[in-house]
mmCIF file of C-alpha atoms in Angstrom:
data_model
loop_
_atom_site.group_PDB
_atom_site.id
_atom_site.type_symbol
_atom_site.label_atom_id
_atom_site.label_comp_id
_atom_site.label_asym_id
_atom_site.label_seq_id
_atom_site.Cartn_x
_atom_site.Cartn_y
_atom_site.Cartn_z
ATOM 1 C CA MET S 2 109.022 69.382 142.267
ATOM 2 C CA LEU S 3 110.703 69.825 145.620
ATOM 3 C CA PHE S 4 114.114 71.421 146.022
ATOM 4 C CA GLN S 5 116.321 72.116 149.009
ATOM 5 C CA VAL S 6 118.143 75.409 148.502
ATOM 6 C CA ARG S 7 120.950 76.736 150.641
ATOM 7 C CA MET S 8 121.531 80.480 150.352
ATOM 8 C CA ASP S 9 124.636 82.124 151.804
ATOM 9 C CA VAL S 10 124.381 85.924 151.761
ATOM 10 C CA ASN S 11 127.495 88.077 151.380
ATOM 11 C CA ILE S 12 126.481 91.738 151.359
ATOM 12 C CA PRO S 13 129.566 93.869 150.611
ATOM 13 C CA LEU S 14 130.916 95.517 153.757
ATOM 14 C CA ASP S 15 131.125 98.853 151.972
ATOM 15 C CA MET S 16 127.441 98.881 150.955
ATOM 16 C CA PRO S 17 125.627 101.780 152.667
ATOM 17 C CA VAL S 18 123.391 100.583 155.509
ATOM 18 C CA GLU S 19 120.334 102.321 154.040
ATOM 19 C CA GLN S 20 120.811 100.531 150.711
ATOM 20 C CA ALA S 21 121.293 97.151 152.407
ATOM 21 C CA ASN S 22 118.184 97.678 154.553
ATOM 22 C CA GLN S 23 116.107 98.598 151.489
ATOM 23 C CA ILE S 24 117.239 95.470 149.612
ATOM 24 C CA LYS S 25 116.466 93.304 152.660
ATOM 25 C CA ALA S 26 112.959 94.815 152.999
ATOM 26 C CA VAL S 27 112.143 94.100 149.344
ATOM 27 C CA GLU S 28 113.620 90.593 149.717
ATOM 28 C CA LYS S 29 111.430 89.895 152.752
ATOM 29 C CA ALA S 30 108.260 90.957 150.931
ATOM 30 C CA TYR S 31 109.215 88.886 147.853
ATOM 31 C CA SER S 32 109.942 85.776 149.920
ATOM 32 C CA GLN S 33 106.783 86.107 152.007
ATOM 33 C CA ASP S 34 104.670 86.419 148.858
ATOM 34 C CA LEU S 35 106.228 83.198 147.526
ATOM 35 C CA GLN S 36 105.519 81.532 150.884
ATOM 36 C CA ARG S 37 101.857 82.578 150.693
ATOM 37 C CA GLN S 38 101.698 81.102 147.181
ATOM 38 C CA GLY S 39 103.042 77.781 148.506
ATOM 39 C CA LYS S 40 106.135 77.902 146.307
ATOM 40 C CA TRP S 41 108.559 78.662 149.167
ATOM 41 C CA ARG S 42 107.442 75.949 151.582
ATOM 42 C CA HIS S 43 109.947 76.329 154.413
ATOM 43 C CA ILE S 44 112.798 78.622 155.410
ATOM 44 C CA TRP S 45 115.224 78.020 158.268
ATOM 45 C CA ARG S 46 118.087 80.225 159.421
ATOM 46 C CA ILE S 47 121.448 78.520 159.887
ATOM 47 C CA THR S 48 122.621 79.429 163.372
ATOM 48 C CA GLY S 49 125.597 81.757 163.457
ATOM 49 C CA GLN S 50 125.603 82.438 159.700
ATOM 50 C CA TYR S 51 123.889 84.822 157.286
ATOM 51 C CA SER S 52 122.485 81.761 155.526
ATOM 52 C CA ASN S 53 119.299 79.777 155.203
ATOM 53 C CA ILE S 54 118.052 76.392 154.116
ATOM 54 C CA SER S 55 114.771 76.555 152.229
ATOM 55 C CA ILE S 56 112.385 74.100 150.608
ATOM 56 C CA PHE S 57 110.738 75.147 147.354
ATOM 57 C CA ASP S 58 107.785 73.421 145.663
ATOM 58 C CA VAL S 59 107.763 74.519 142.025
ATOM 59 C CA GLU S 60 106.704 73.183 138.628
ATOM 60 C CA SER S 61 110.155 73.043 137.019
ATOM 61 C CA ASN S 62 113.867 73.733 137.261
ATOM 62 C CA GLU S 63 113.271 76.851 135.192
ATOM 63 C CA GLU S 64 110.646 78.186 137.606
ATOM 64 C CA LEU S 65 113.035 77.730 140.529
ATOM 65 C CA HIS S 66 115.825 79.387 138.539
ATOM 66 C CA ASN S 67 113.613 82.399 137.784
ATOM 67 C CA ILE S 68 112.472 82.684 141.412
ATOM 68 C CA LEU S 69 116.054 82.610 142.683
ATOM 69 C CA GLN S 70 117.241 85.140 140.134
ATOM 70 C CA GLY S 71 114.357 87.386 141.197
ATOM 71 C CA LEU S 72 115.659 87.599 144.764
ATOM 72 C CA PRO S 73 116.888 91.145 145.438
ATOM 73 C CA LEU S 74 119.862 89.675 147.338
ATOM 74 C CA TYR S 75 120.660 87.252 144.481
ATOM 75 C CA PRO S 76 123.743 89.216 143.320
ATOM 76 C CA TYR S 77 125.192 88.789 146.833
ATOM 77 C CA MET S 78 124.413 85.080 147.304
ATOM 78 C CA ASN S 79 126.109 81.761 146.881
ATOM 79 C CA ILE S 80 123.322 79.260 146.189
ATOM 80 C CA GLU S 81 123.326 75.457 146.270
ATOM 81 C CA VAL S 82 120.299 73.585 144.900
ATOM 82 C CA MET S 83 119.469 69.963 145.660
ATOM 83 C CA PRO S 84 116.482 68.279 143.943
ATOM 84 C CA LEU S 85 114.451 66.085 146.309
ATOM 85 C CA ASN S 86 112.508 62.870 145.667
ATOM 86 C CA ARG S 87 110.221 60.905 147.949
ATOM 87 C CA HIS S 88 112.080 58.180 149.811
ATOM 88 C CA PRO S 89 110.492 54.720 149.515
ATOM 89 C CA SER S 90 110.784 54.213 153.290
ATOM 90 C CA SER S 91 108.818 57.378 154.140
ATOM 91 C CA ILE S 92 105.733 56.776 156.263
ATOM 92 C CA ARG S 93 104.140 60.022 155.054
ATOM 93 C CA GLU S 94 101.451 60.070 152.364
ATOM 94 C CA ASP S 95 102.405 63.563 151.203
ATOM 95 C CA ASP S 96 105.268 66.045 151.447
ATOM 96 C CA ARG S 97 104.090 68.029 154.488
#
């Protein structure tokens, strides 16, 4: 199942820099592992914002939910999820 996920990050301004950097380092490793597994297909930064648009390829809504809740920055995010389906006018044979 493919999902588009928008993540807006709002780290508290009073969080110590060292703590924020540690959370971001763990987040990066977690996200890159999911990318290597093929579950986190794409990630794009939204210019001028601490936000991204990502495409996930997972088995179920529950798997996506668990992945998102596992993000170290999850407590500081606003997340919007949009399920995706193949469009009948697509000329592609797959989802690449």
